Amino acid sequence: MASPSTATPATNWPLVGLRLVLLALLLALLAPLHLIVRGLTGRGPIARWFLRGSGFIMGLRVKRVGPAPARRSLLLVNHVSWLDILAMGSATGCAFVSKAEVQDHPLTKWLADQRDTLYITRQNRRSVDEQIDAIRRRFDHHLPLALFPEGTTSDGTQLLPFRSPLLKAITPAPEGAHLIPVALDFDEAAAIAWHAGEPGLDNVKRVLSRWKPVRVKVRMLEPICITEDRKAMAREAHARIGAALGFVDDAPSAMARPS
């Protein structure tokens, strides 16, 4: 059962409709320019404009706190909503590790492909080694790569456990690699979170029906020292993000602070 904060209110269809029209116009405006630039350079900087503009149309107001990540960075990010993609894309220009189901819809697949998304199948444990190799190869890509180690969205009031297997991609560390925890700090996380059991369309309508802006700080935390212990690195990222969001009292341990 949905909590009172996430119970689906009446849809504000005029506002939802206006936002959908503006999103369609933005896509129609930027897609041709994106395809031209991507065809000439092999890169897609216009896709970041689309993420930023789409977020603004949907009421998202993003502020990055801390430096932009270097190219050879793996970003470990808490996961609250599909808005996380827009927030991270706007603030860092990163590409994403995404579940393979994103490819099920032609439009979402095309949009994800334009940001060089790396797809993985979490349920297929036999392919974990292939997924690890794919992430490792992406350190030669021109974009930092964001991974949501919770594996699914939370209710915005807590962090779910972080999964560590994919961190084998950085053990041993590729040359020049960075492992950076990132805390997505929403002003009203519980109000926009895509919680378990809520149909995706209901969440989209609920978020797009808000007049009130969705404000989020993208907090770039100190890099974690890369070691052979992937579970320890996952615990350290979890502790740092939890502390940044006020979920835990313990300060990050000294073990994984960069020297």
CSV table of C-alpha atoms in Angstrom, one decimal:
chain,number,residue,atom,x,y,z
A,1,MET,CA,0.0,0.0,0.0
A,2,ALA,CA,1.3,3.4,-0.9
A,3,SER,CA,2.1,5.8,2.0
A,4,PRO,CA,0.2,9.1,2.2
A,5,SER,CA,3.1,10.9,0.8
A,6,THR,CA,3.2,8.7,-2.3
A,7,ALA,CA,-0.5,8.0,-2.8
A,8,THR,CA,-1.4,9.0,-6.3
A,9,PRO,CA,-3.3,12.4,-6.4
A,10,ALA,CA,-5.6,13.5,-9.1
A,11,THR,CA,-3.6,14.1,-12.3
A,12,ASN,CA,-3.2,17.7,-13.3
A,13,TRP,CA,-3.8,16.9,-17.0
A,14,PRO,CA,-3.4,20.5,-18.3
A,15,LEU,CA,0.0,20.8,-16.7
A,16,VAL,CA,1.0,17.2,-17.7
A,17,GLY,CA,-0.1,17.9,-21.3
A,18,LEU,CA,1.8,21.2,-21.5
A,19,ARG,CA,5.0,19.6,-20.3
A,20,LEU,CA,4.6,16.7,-22.8
A,21,VAL,CA,4.1,19.2,-25.6
A,22,LEU,CA,7.2,21.2,-24.5
A,23,LEU,CA,9.2,18.0,-24.3
A,24,ALA,CA,8.2,17.0,-27.8
A,25,LEU,CA,9.2,20.4,-29.1
A,26,LEU,CA,12.5,20.2,-27.3
A,27,LEU,CA,13.2,16.8,-28.8
A,28,ALA,CA,12.2,18.0,-32.3
A,29,LEU,CA,14.5,21.0,-32.0
A,30,LEU,CA,17.6,19.2,-30.6
A,31,ALA,CA,17.4,15.7,-32.2
A,32,PRO,CA,18.5,16.9,-35.7
A,33,LEU,CA,21.4,18.9,-34.3
A,34,HIS,CA,22.4,16.0,-32.1
A,35,LEU,CA,22.5,13.6,-35.0
A,36,ILE,CA,24.6,16.0,-37.1
A,37,VAL,CA,27.1,16.6,-34.3
A,38,ARG,CA,27.3,12.9,-33.3
A,39,GLY,CA,27.8,11.9,-37.0
A,40,LEU,CA,30.7,14.4,-37.4
A,41,THR,CA,32.4,13.9,-34.0
A,42,GLY,CA,31.2,10.5,-32.7
A,43,ARG,CA,30.1,12.3,-29.5
A,44,GLY,CA,26.8,13.6,-28.2
A,45,PRO,CA,27.1,16.8,-26.2
A,46,ILE,CA,23.7,17.9,-27.4
A,47,ALA,CA,22.2,15.0,-25.5
A,48,ARG,CA,23.2,16.7,-22.3
A,49,TRP,CA,21.3,19.8,-23.4
A,50,PHE,CA,18.2,17.6,-23.9
A,51,LEU,CA,18.6,16.1,-20.4
A,52,ARG,CA,19.0,19.6,-18.8
A,53,GLY,CA,16.1,21.1,-20.8
A,54,SER,CA,13.8,18.1,-20.1
A,55,GLY,CA,14.5,18.3,-16.4
A,56,PHE,CA,13.7,22.0,-16.4
A,57,ILE,CA,10.4,21.5,-18.2
A,58,MET,CA,9.5,18.8,-15.7
A,59,GLY,CA,10.2,21.1,-12.8
A,60,LEU,CA,13.6,19.8,-11.9
A,61,ARG,CA,16.1,22.3,-10.5
A,62,VAL,CA,19.6,20.9,-10.2
A,63,LYS,CA,22.7,22.2,-8.4
A,64,ARG,CA,26.0,20.4,-8.4
A,65,VAL,CA,28.0,20.6,-5.2
A,66,GLY,CA,31.6,19.8,-5.8
A,67,PRO,CA,33.8,19.4,-8.9
A,68,ALA,CA,32.8,17.7,-12.2
A,69,PRO,CA,34.0,14.2,-12.4
A,70,ALA,CA,37.1,13.3,-14.5
A,71,ARG,CA,36.6,11.2,-17.6
A,72,ARG,CA,37.9,7.9,-16.1
A,73,SER,CA,35.4,7.9,-13.2
A,74,LEU,CA,32.9,5.4,-12.0
A,75,LEU,CA,30.2,7.2,-10.1
A,76,LEU,CA,28.2,5.3,-7.4
A,77,VAL,CA,24.9,7.1,-7.0
A,78,ASN,CA,21.8,6.6,-4.7
A,79,HIS,CA,18.6,5.9,-6.7
A,80,VAL,CA,15.3,7.6,-5.9
A,81,SER,CA,13.5,8.3,-9.1
A,82,TRP,CA,13.7,8.2,-12.9
A,83,LEU,CA,14.5,11.9,-12.4
A,84,ASP,CA,17.9,10.8,-11.2
A,85,ILE,CA,18.9,10.3,-14.9
A,86,LEU,CA,18.1,13.9,-15.7
A,87,ALA,CA,19.8,15.2,-12.6
A,88,MET,CA,23.0,13.3,-13.1
A,89,GLY,CA,23.1,13.9,-16.8
A,90,SER,CA,22.6,17.7,-16.3
A,91,ALA,CA,25.1,18.0,-13.5
A,92,THR,CA,27.9,15.7,-14.6
A,93,GLY,CA,27.4,14.9,-18.3
A,94,CYS,CA,27.8,11.2,-17.5
A,95,ALA,CA,26.7,8.0,-19.3
A,96,PHE,CA,24.8,5.4,-17.3
A,97,VAL,CA,24.8,1.7,-16.5
A,98,SER,CA,21.2,0.7,-16.9
A,99,LYS,CA,19.1,-2.4,-16.6
A,100,ALA,CA,18.3,-4.1,-19.9
A,101,GLU,CA,14.6,-3.5,-19.6
A,102,VAL,CA,15.2,0.1,-20.7
A,103,GLN,CA,15.5,-1.3,-24.2
A,104,ASP,CA,12.0,-2.6,-24.2
A,105,HIS,CA,10.5,0.6,-25.4
A,106,PRO,CA,11.8,2.0,-28.7
A,107,LEU,CA,11.8,5.7,-27.6
A,108,THR,CA,13.5,5.1,-24.2
A,109,LYS,CA,16.0,2.8,-25.9
A,110,TRP,CA,16.8,5.5,-28.6
A,111,LEU,CA,17.2,8.2,-26.0
A,112,ALA,CA,19.4,6.0,-23.7
A,113,ASP,CA,21.5,5.0,-26.7
A,114,GLN,CA,22.2,8.7,-27.5
A,115,ARG,CA,23.9,9.0,-24.1
A,116,ASP,CA,26.0,5.8,-24.7
A,117,THR,CA,24.1,3.8,-22.0
A,118,LEU,CA,25.6,0.5,-21.0
A,119,TYR,CA,22.9,-2.2,-20.5
A,120,ILE,CA,23.2,-5.0,-18.1
A,121,THR,CA,20.9,-8.0,-17.2
A,122,ARG,CA,21.0,-8.2,-13.4
A,123,GLN,CA,18.9,-11.4,-13.3
A,124,ASN,CA,21.4,-13.3,-15.4
A,125,ARG,CA,24.2,-14.2,-13.1
A,126,ARG,CA,26.1,-16.1,-15.8
A,127,SER,CA,26.6,-12.8,-17.6
A,128,VAL,CA,28.2,-11.0,-14.6
A,129,ASP,CA,31.7,-11.5,-15.9
A,130,GLU,CA,30.7,-10.1,-19.3
A,131,GLN,CA,29.1,-7.1,-17.5
A,132,ILE,CA,32.2,-6.5,-15.5
A,133,ASP,CA,34.4,-6.6,-18.7
A,134,ALA,CA,32.0,-4.2,-20.4
A,135,ILE,CA,32.2,-1.7,-17.5
A,136,ARG,CA,36.0,-2.0,-17.5
A,137,ARG,CA,36.3,-1.3,-21.2
A,138,ARG,CA,34.2,1.9,-20.7
A,139,PHE,CA,37.1,3.5,-18.8
A,140,ASP,CA,38.5,4.3,-22.3
A,141,HIS,CA,35.3,6.2,-23.1
A,142,HIS,CA,35.1,10.0,-23.1
A,143,LEU,CA,32.3,10.2,-20.5
A,144,PRO,CA,32.3,9.2,-16.8
A,145,LEU,CA,30.0,6.3,-16.0
A,146,ALA,CA,27.2,6.3,-13.4
A,147,LEU,CA,26.1,3.2,-11.6
A,148,PHE,CA,23.1,2.8,-9.2
A,149,PRO,CA,24.4,0.2,-6.8
A,150,GLU,CA,21.1,-0.2,-5.0
A,151,GLY,CA,19.8,-1.9,-8.1
A,152,THR,CA,16.4,-0.3,-7.8
A,153,THR,CA,14.8,2.9,-6.5
A,154,SER,CA,14.3,3.4,-2.8
A,155,ASP,CA,11.4,5.3,-1.1
A,156,GLY,CA,13.6,8.3,-0.5
A,157,THR,CA,13.8,7.9,3.2
A,158,GLN,CA,16.7,5.3,3.4
A,159,LEU,CA,19.5,3.8,1.4
A,160,LEU,CA,19.1,0.2,0.2
A,161,PRO,CA,22.1,-2.1,0.5
A,162,PHE,CA,24.7,-1.5,-2.2
A,163,ARG,CA,25.5,-4.4,-4.5
A,164,SER,CA,29.2,-4.9,-5.0
A,165,PRO,CA,29.8,-7.5,-7.8
A,166,LEU,CA,30.2,-4.9,-10.6
A,167,LEU,CA,32.9,-3.2,-8.7
A,168,LYS,CA,35.2,-6.0,-9.8
A,169,ALA,CA,35.4,-3.8,-13.0
A,170,ILE,CA,37.9,-1.6,-11.1
A,171,THR,CA,39.9,-4.3,-9.3
A,172,PRO,CA,42.7,-3.9,-10.2
A,173,ALA,CA,42.1,-0.2,-11.0
A,174,PRO,CA,42.5,0.8,-14.7
A,175,GLU,CA,45.1,3.5,-15.1
A,176,GLY,CA,43.8,6.9,-14.0
A,177,ALA,CA,40.5,5.5,-12.7
A,178,HIS,CA,38.5,7.2,-10.0
A,179,LEU,CA,35.6,5.8,-7.8
A,180,ILE,CA,33.4,8.6,-6.7
A,181,PRO,CA,30.3,8.4,-4.5
A,182,VAL,CA,27.5,10.8,-5.4
A,183,ALA,CA,24.6,11.8,-3.2
A,184,LEU,CA,21.4,12.9,-4.9
A,185,ASP,CA,19.9,15.1,-2.2
A,186,PHE,CA,16.3,15.9,-3.1
A,187,ASP,CA,14.5,18.5,-0.9
A,188,GLU,CA,11.4,16.2,-1.0
A,189,ALA,CA,12.7,12.8,-1.9
A,190,ALA,CA,9.8,10.8,-0.4
A,191,ALA,CA,7.3,13.0,-2.4
A,192,ILE,CA,8.8,12.1,-5.8
A,193,ALA,CA,10.4,8.7,-5.1
A,194,TRP,CA,9.3,5.8,-7.4
A,195,HIS,CA,8.6,3.4,-4.6
A,196,ALA,CA,8.2,-0.4,-4.8
A,197,GLY,CA,4.7,-1.4,-6.1
A,198,GLU,CA,3.9,2.0,-7.8
A,199,PRO,CA,3.3,1.6,-11.5
A,200,GLY,CA,5.8,3.7,-13.5
A,201,LEU,CA,3.1,5.6,-15.3
A,202,ASP,CA,1.4,6.6,-12.0
A,203,ASN,CA,4.7,8.0,-10.8
A,204,VAL,CA,5.3,9.9,-14.0
A,205,LYS,CA,1.8,11.5,-13.8
A,206,ARG,CA,2.3,12.3,-10.1
A,207,VAL,CA,5.7,14.0,-10.7
A,208,LEU,CA,4.5,15.9,-13.7
A,209,SER,CA,1.4,17.1,-11.9
A,210,ARG,CA,3.5,19.1,-9.4
A,211,TRP,CA,3.5,22.8,-9.6
A,212,LYS,CA,6.2,22.9,-7.0
A,213,PRO,CA,9.8,22.6,-8.3
A,214,VAL,CA,11.7,19.4,-7.5
A,215,ARG,CA,15.0,20.7,-6.1
A,216,VAL,CA,18.1,18.4,-5.9
A,217,LYS,CA,21.7,18.9,-5.0
A,218,VAL,CA,24.1,16.6,-6.7
A,219,ARG,CA,26.8,16.2,-4.0
A,220,MET,CA,30.1,15.0,-5.4
A,221,LEU,CA,31.8,13.3,-2.5
A,222,GLU,CA,35.5,12.5,-2.0
A,223,PRO,CA,36.8,9.7,-4.2
A,224,ILE,CA,37.3,6.3,-2.5
A,225,CYS,CA,40.7,4.6,-2.7
A,226,ILE,CA,40.4,1.7,-5.0
A,227,THR,CA,41.4,-1.6,-3.4
A,228,GLU,CA,40.9,-5.3,-4.1
A,229,ASP,CA,38.0,-5.5,-1.6
A,230,ARG,CA,34.9,-4.6,-3.6
A,231,LYS,CA,32.6,-5.2,-0.6
A,232,ALA,CA,34.5,-2.7,1.5
A,233,MET,CA,34.4,-0.2,-1.3
A,234,ALA,CA,30.6,-0.6,-1.5
A,235,ARG,CA,30.2,-0.3,2.2
A,236,GLU,CA,32.3,2.9,2.2
A,237,ALA,CA,30.3,4.4,-0.6
A,238,HIS,CA,27.1,3.5,1.2
A,239,ALA,CA,28.3,5.1,4.4
A,240,ARG,CA,29.5,8.3,2.8
A,241,ILE,CA,26.3,8.8,0.8
A,242,GLY,CA,24.2,8.0,3.8
A,243,ALA,CA,26.1,10.5,5.9
A,244,ALA,CA,25.7,13.2,3.2
A,245,LEU,CA,21.9,12.6,3.1
A,246,GLY,CA,21.6,12.5,6.9
A,247,PHE,CA,20.6,8.8,7.0
A,248,VAL,CA,23.4,7.7,9.3
A,249,ASP,CA,25.4,9.2,12.2
A,250,ASP,CA,28.7,7.4,11.5
A,251,ALA,CA,31.3,9.4,9.7
A,252,PRO,CA,33.1,7.6,6.8
A,253,SER,CA,36.0,5.5,7.9
A,254,ALA,CA,39.5,6.6,7.4
A,255,MET,CA,40.3,3.3,5.6
A,256,ALA,CA,39.1,4.5,2.2
A,257,ARG,CA,40.0,8.1,2.2
A,258,PRO,CA,42.4,9.0,-0.6
A,259,SER,CA,46.0,9.5,0.6
